[in-house]
Protein backbone atom coordinates (compact mmCIF):
# COMPACT_ATOMS: atom_id res chain seq x y z
CA UNK A 1 0.00 0.00 0.00
CA UNK A 2 1.10 3.57 -0.69
CA UNK A 3 -0.10 6.81 0.86
CA UNK A 4 0.19 10.46 -0.02
CA UNK A 5 2.46 12.20 2.43
CA UNK A 6 2.45 15.99 2.75
CA UNK A 7 5.30 17.17 4.90
CA UNK A 8 7.63 20.13 5.24
CA UNK A 9 11.27 19.16 4.91
CA UNK A 10 13.92 21.79 5.54
CA UNK A 11 11.41 24.58 5.02
CA UNK A 12 9.85 23.27 1.85
CA UNK A 13 6.42 21.66 1.77
CA UNK A 14 6.10 18.68 -0.53
CA UNK A 15 3.70 15.87 -1.28
CA UNK A 16 4.92 12.42 -2.28
CA UNK A 17 3.45 8.97 -2.70
CA UNK A 18 5.31 6.71 -0.29
CA UNK A 19 5.00 3.04 0.66
CA UNK A 20 3.24 2.67 4.00
CA UNK A 21 6.18 0.70 5.36
CA UNK A 22 8.88 3.17 4.26
CA UNK A 23 11.01 4.45 7.11
CA UNK A 24 11.55 8.18 7.47
CA UNK A 25 15.30 7.74 7.07
CA UNK A 26 14.80 5.97 3.74
CA UNK A 27 12.33 8.62 2.59
CA UNK A 28 14.88 11.34 3.39
CA UNK A 29 17.89 9.56 1.92
CA UNK A 30 16.48 7.66 -1.04
CA UNK A 31 13.44 9.70 -2.02
CA UNK A 32 14.74 13.19 -1.29
CA UNK A 33 18.49 12.58 -1.66
CA UNK A 34 19.22 14.04 1.78
CA UNK A 35 22.05 11.67 2.55
CA UNK A 36 23.45 13.72 5.43
CA UNK A 37 21.19 11.68 7.68
CA UNK A 38 23.07 8.43 8.29
CA UNK A 39 22.07 4.85 8.96
CA UNK A 40 24.27 3.22 11.57
CA UNK A 41 22.55 0.45 13.45
CA UNK A 42 19.14 0.66 11.77
CA UNK A 43 17.66 -0.33 15.10
CA UNK A 44 17.30 2.73 17.30
CA UNK A 45 20.58 2.33 19.13
CA UNK A 46 23.18 4.66 17.59
CA UNK A 47 21.44 7.97 16.84
CA UNK A 48 23.17 8.44 13.47
CA UNK A 49 19.75 8.89 11.89
CA UNK A 50 18.62 11.70 14.23
CA UNK A 51 16.55 14.47 12.65
CA UNK A 52 14.30 17.12 14.18
CA UNK A 53 10.54 16.64 13.97
CA UNK A 54 8.70 19.80 15.01
CA UNK A 55 11.98 20.85 16.60
CA UNK A 56 12.47 17.71 18.68
CA UNK A 57 15.18 15.11 18.03
CA UNK A 58 13.89 11.79 16.77
CA UNK A 59 15.39 8.61 15.34
CA UNK A 60 14.30 8.49 11.73
CA UNK A 61 15.11 4.77 11.52
CA UNK A 62 12.33 4.07 14.02
CA UNK A 63 9.77 6.33 12.37
CA UNK A 64 7.48 5.52 9.48
CA UNK A 65 7.44 8.26 6.85
CA UNK A 66 3.63 8.22 6.57
CA UNK A 67 3.12 9.20 10.20
CA UNK A 68 4.96 12.46 9.48
CA UNK A 69 1.84 13.88 7.83
CA UNK A 70 1.78 17.67 8.36
CA UNK A 71 4.95 17.71 10.46
CA UNK A 72 8.06 19.87 10.12
CA UNK A 73 11.23 17.89 9.54
CA UNK A 74 14.74 19.31 9.68
CA UNK A 75 17.84 17.45 8.60
CA UNK A 76 21.51 18.33 8.86
CA UNK A 77 21.29 19.91 5.40
CA UNK A 78 19.05 22.67 6.80
CA UNK A 79 21.43 24.09 9.38
CA UNK A 80 23.96 26.06 7.33
CA UNK A 81 22.61 29.34 5.96
CA UNK A 82 24.06 31.25 3.02
CA UNK A 83 27.21 29.15 3.15
CA UNK A 84 27.75 29.80 6.88
CA UNK A 85 27.72 26.89 9.30
CA UNK A 86 25.32 27.01 12.23
CA UNK A 87 26.85 27.63 15.67
CA UNK A 88 26.64 23.97 16.63
CA UNK A 89 28.34 22.89 13.39
CA UNK A 90 31.15 25.43 13.86
CA UNK A 91 31.63 24.28 17.43
CA UNK A 92 31.96 20.63 16.39
CA UNK A 93 34.52 21.69 13.79
CA UNK A 94 36.52 23.96 16.09
CA UNK A 95 36.45 21.63 19.11
CA UNK A 96 37.44 18.64 16.96
CA UNK A 97 34.18 16.94 17.90
CA UNK A 98 34.41 14.57 14.95
CA UNK A 99 36.93 12.11 13.53
CA UNK A 100 35.38 9.84 10.91
CA UNK A 101 32.26 12.02 11.05
CA UNK A 102 29.75 9.25 10.55
CA UNK A 103 27.95 9.96 13.81
CA UNK A 104 28.29 13.73 13.51
CA UNK A 105 25.04 14.66 11.70
CA UNK A 106 23.06 12.75 14.32
CA UNK A 107 24.96 14.35 17.20
CA UNK A 108 24.61 17.81 15.67
CA UNK A 109 20.85 17.43 15.23
CA UNK A 110 20.42 16.03 18.74
CA UNK A 111 22.46 18.94 20.10
CA UNK A 112 20.52 21.45 18.02
CA UNK A 113 17.26 20.10 19.46
CA UNK A 114 18.70 20.23 22.97
CA UNK A 115 19.90 23.84 22.61
CA UNK A 116 16.54 24.99 21.26
CA UNK A 117 14.82 23.55 24.34
CA UNK A 118 17.51 24.60 26.81
CA UNK A 119 19.90 27.38 25.83
CA UNK A 120 22.09 26.93 28.90
CA UNK A 121 22.40 23.20 29.53
CA UNK A 122 24.59 21.83 32.29
CA UNK A 123 27.17 19.16 31.47
CA UNK A 124 24.82 16.50 32.82
CA UNK A 125 21.95 17.86 30.73
CA UNK A 126 24.14 17.74 27.63
CA UNK A 127 25.17 14.15 28.36
CA UNK A 128 21.54 13.23 28.95
CA UNK A 129 20.43 15.09 25.80
CA UNK A 130 22.98 13.20 23.71
CA UNK A 131 22.39 9.92 25.49
CA UNK A 132 20.74 8.33 22.46
CA UNK A 133 23.78 8.94 20.25
CA UNK A 134 26.89 6.79 20.01
CA UNK A 135 30.33 7.78 18.72
CA UNK A 136 32.83 5.03 18.04
CA UNK A 137 35.96 7.10 17.54
CA UNK A 138 36.03 10.65 18.89
CA UNK A 139 35.01 10.04 22.46
CA UNK A 140 32.51 12.23 24.17
CA UNK A 141 34.59 14.93 25.88
CA UNK A 142 35.10 16.97 22.70
CA UNK A 143 31.47 16.54 21.74
CA UNK A 144 30.23 17.84 25.10
CA UNK A 145 32.70 20.76 24.85
CA UNK A 146 31.39 21.57 21.39
CA UNK A 147 27.82 21.79 22.70
CA UNK A 148 28.98 24.00 25.58
CA UNK A 149 30.80 26.29 23.11
CA UNK A 150 27.74 26.52 20.86
CA UNK A 151 25.52 27.33 23.86
CA UNK A 152 27.91 30.14 24.88
CA UNK A 153 27.95 31.57 21.36
CA UNK A 154 24.18 31.45 21.05
CA UNK A 155 23.79 33.18 24.42
CA UNK A 156 26.17 35.95 23.30
CA UNK A 157 24.18 36.72 20.16
CA UNK A 158 20.76 36.42 21.89
S1 LIG B 1 20.41 4.20 12.53
FE1 LIG B 1 18.78 5.00 13.74
S2 LIG B 1 19.44 4.77 15.78
FE2 LIG B 1 21.04 3.85 14.59
S1 LIG C 1 33.37 10.55 14.75
FE1 LIG C 1 33.51 8.49 14.09
S2 LIG C 1 31.81 7.51 15.01
FE2 LIG C 1 31.80 9.50 15.83
XYZ file of C-alpha atoms and ligand atoms in Angstrom:
166
model
C 0.000 0.000 0.000
C 1.095 3.573 -0.691
C -0.097 6.810 0.857
C 0.186 10.459 -0.025
C 2.463 12.204 2.426
C 2.454 15.994 2.754
C 5.297 17.168 4.901
C 7.626 20.129 5.238
C 11.272 19.159 4.913
C 13.923 21.794 5.536
C 11.412 24.577 5.023
C 9.849 23.272 1.845
C 6.420 21.656 1.768
C 6.099 18.683 -0.525
C 3.702 15.866 -1.284
C 4.918 12.418 -2.282
C 3.449 8.971 -2.702
C 5.309 6.713 -0.288
C 4.997 3.036 0.659
C 3.240 2.672 4.002
C 6.183 0.699 5.359
C 8.878 3.172 4.262
C 11.011 4.454 7.107
C 11.549 8.182 7.466
C 15.304 7.735 7.073
C 14.795 5.969 3.738
C 12.334 8.625 2.589
C 14.879 11.339 3.385
C 17.893 9.563 1.919
C 16.479 7.657 -1.039
C 13.436 9.699 -2.017
C 14.736 13.191 -1.293
C 18.487 12.583 -1.663
C 19.220 14.036 1.780
C 22.054 11.666 2.547
C 23.453 13.723 5.427
C 21.194 11.677 7.682
C 23.068 8.428 8.286
C 22.069 4.847 8.959
C 24.268 3.220 11.569
C 22.550 0.449 13.452
C 19.136 0.662 11.768
C 17.661 -0.330 15.103
C 17.300 2.730 17.303
C 20.580 2.331 19.129
C 23.177 4.664 17.593
C 21.439 7.967 16.837
C 23.175 8.441 13.471
C 19.751 8.891 11.894
C 18.619 11.697 14.227
C 16.545 14.470 12.654
C 14.300 17.122 14.181
C 10.539 16.640 13.971
C 8.697 19.802 15.009
C 11.983 20.854 16.602
C 12.471 17.711 18.679
C 15.182 15.108 18.032
C 13.888 11.786 16.769
C 15.390 8.610 15.344
C 14.303 8.495 11.730
C 15.107 4.774 11.519
C 12.333 4.069 14.020
C 9.765 6.328 12.373
C 7.478 5.524 9.476
C 7.438 8.262 6.853
C 3.628 8.222 6.567
C 3.124 9.204 10.202
C 4.956 12.461 9.479
C 1.836 13.881 7.831
C 1.778 17.671 8.359
C 4.953 17.707 10.458
C 8.060 19.875 10.115
C 11.226 17.892 9.541
C 14.737 19.307 9.684
C 17.835 17.448 8.604
C 21.507 18.328 8.859
C 21.286 19.907 5.396
C 19.047 22.669 6.797
C 21.427 24.090 9.381
C 23.963 26.055 7.330
C 22.605 29.337 5.959
C 24.061 31.250 3.020
C 27.208 29.150 3.149
C 27.746 29.798 6.876
C 27.716 26.891 9.298
C 25.317 27.011 12.234
C 26.850 27.630 15.670
C 26.644 23.968 16.627
C 28.342 22.893 13.387
C 31.147 25.430 13.855
C 31.631 24.284 17.433
C 31.963 20.627 16.394
C 34.517 21.694 13.791
C 36.518 23.962 16.092
C 36.451 21.631 19.111
C 37.442 18.642 16.964
C 34.178 16.944 17.902
C 34.415 14.569 14.947
C 36.931 12.111 13.535
C 35.376 9.838 10.913
C 32.265 12.023 11.051
C 29.748 9.254 10.547
C 27.954 9.961 13.809
C 28.287 13.729 13.514
C 25.043 14.664 11.704
C 23.065 12.750 14.321
C 24.958 14.349 17.205
C 24.609 17.806 15.671
C 20.853 17.433 15.225
C 20.415 16.028 18.739
C 22.464 18.942 20.103
C 20.521 21.447 18.024
C 17.260 20.099 19.463
C 18.703 20.228 22.966
C 19.898 23.840 22.612
C 16.544 24.992 21.264
C 14.819 23.549 24.343
C 17.508 24.595 26.812
C 19.897 27.381 25.832
C 22.089 26.934 28.901
C 22.398 23.204 29.530
C 24.590 21.825 32.294
C 27.174 19.163 31.470
C 24.816 16.505 32.818
C 21.949 17.863 30.733
C 24.143 17.740 27.633
C 25.167 14.150 28.361
C 21.538 13.228 28.946
C 20.427 15.086 25.804
C 22.977 13.204 23.708
C 22.388 9.920 25.491
C 20.741 8.327 22.459
C 23.776 8.936 20.248
C 26.885 6.786 20.013
C 30.332 7.780 18.719
C 32.831 5.032 18.035
C 35.959 7.103 17.535
C 36.033 10.653 18.891
C 35.015 10.037 22.465
C 32.505 12.233 24.174
C 34.593 14.930 25.876
C 35.097 16.974 22.702
C 31.471 16.543 21.739
C 30.234 17.845 25.096
C 32.695 20.756 24.850
C 31.385 21.568 21.393
C 27.821 21.785 22.700
C 28.985 23.996 25.584
C 30.796 26.293 23.113
C 27.742 26.525 20.864
C 25.523 27.329 23.859
C 27.910 30.136 24.878
C 27.953 31.565 21.357
C 24.181 31.445 21.049
C 23.785 33.180 24.417
C 26.169 35.950 23.302
C 24.179 36.725 20.163
C 20.759 36.416 21.885
S 20.406 4.199 12.527
Fe 18.781 5.003 13.744
S 19.443 4.766 15.776
Fe 21.043 3.847 14.594
S 33.368 10.555 14.747
Fe 33.513 8.493 14.089
S 31.812 7.507 15.007
Fe 31.798 9.499 15.834
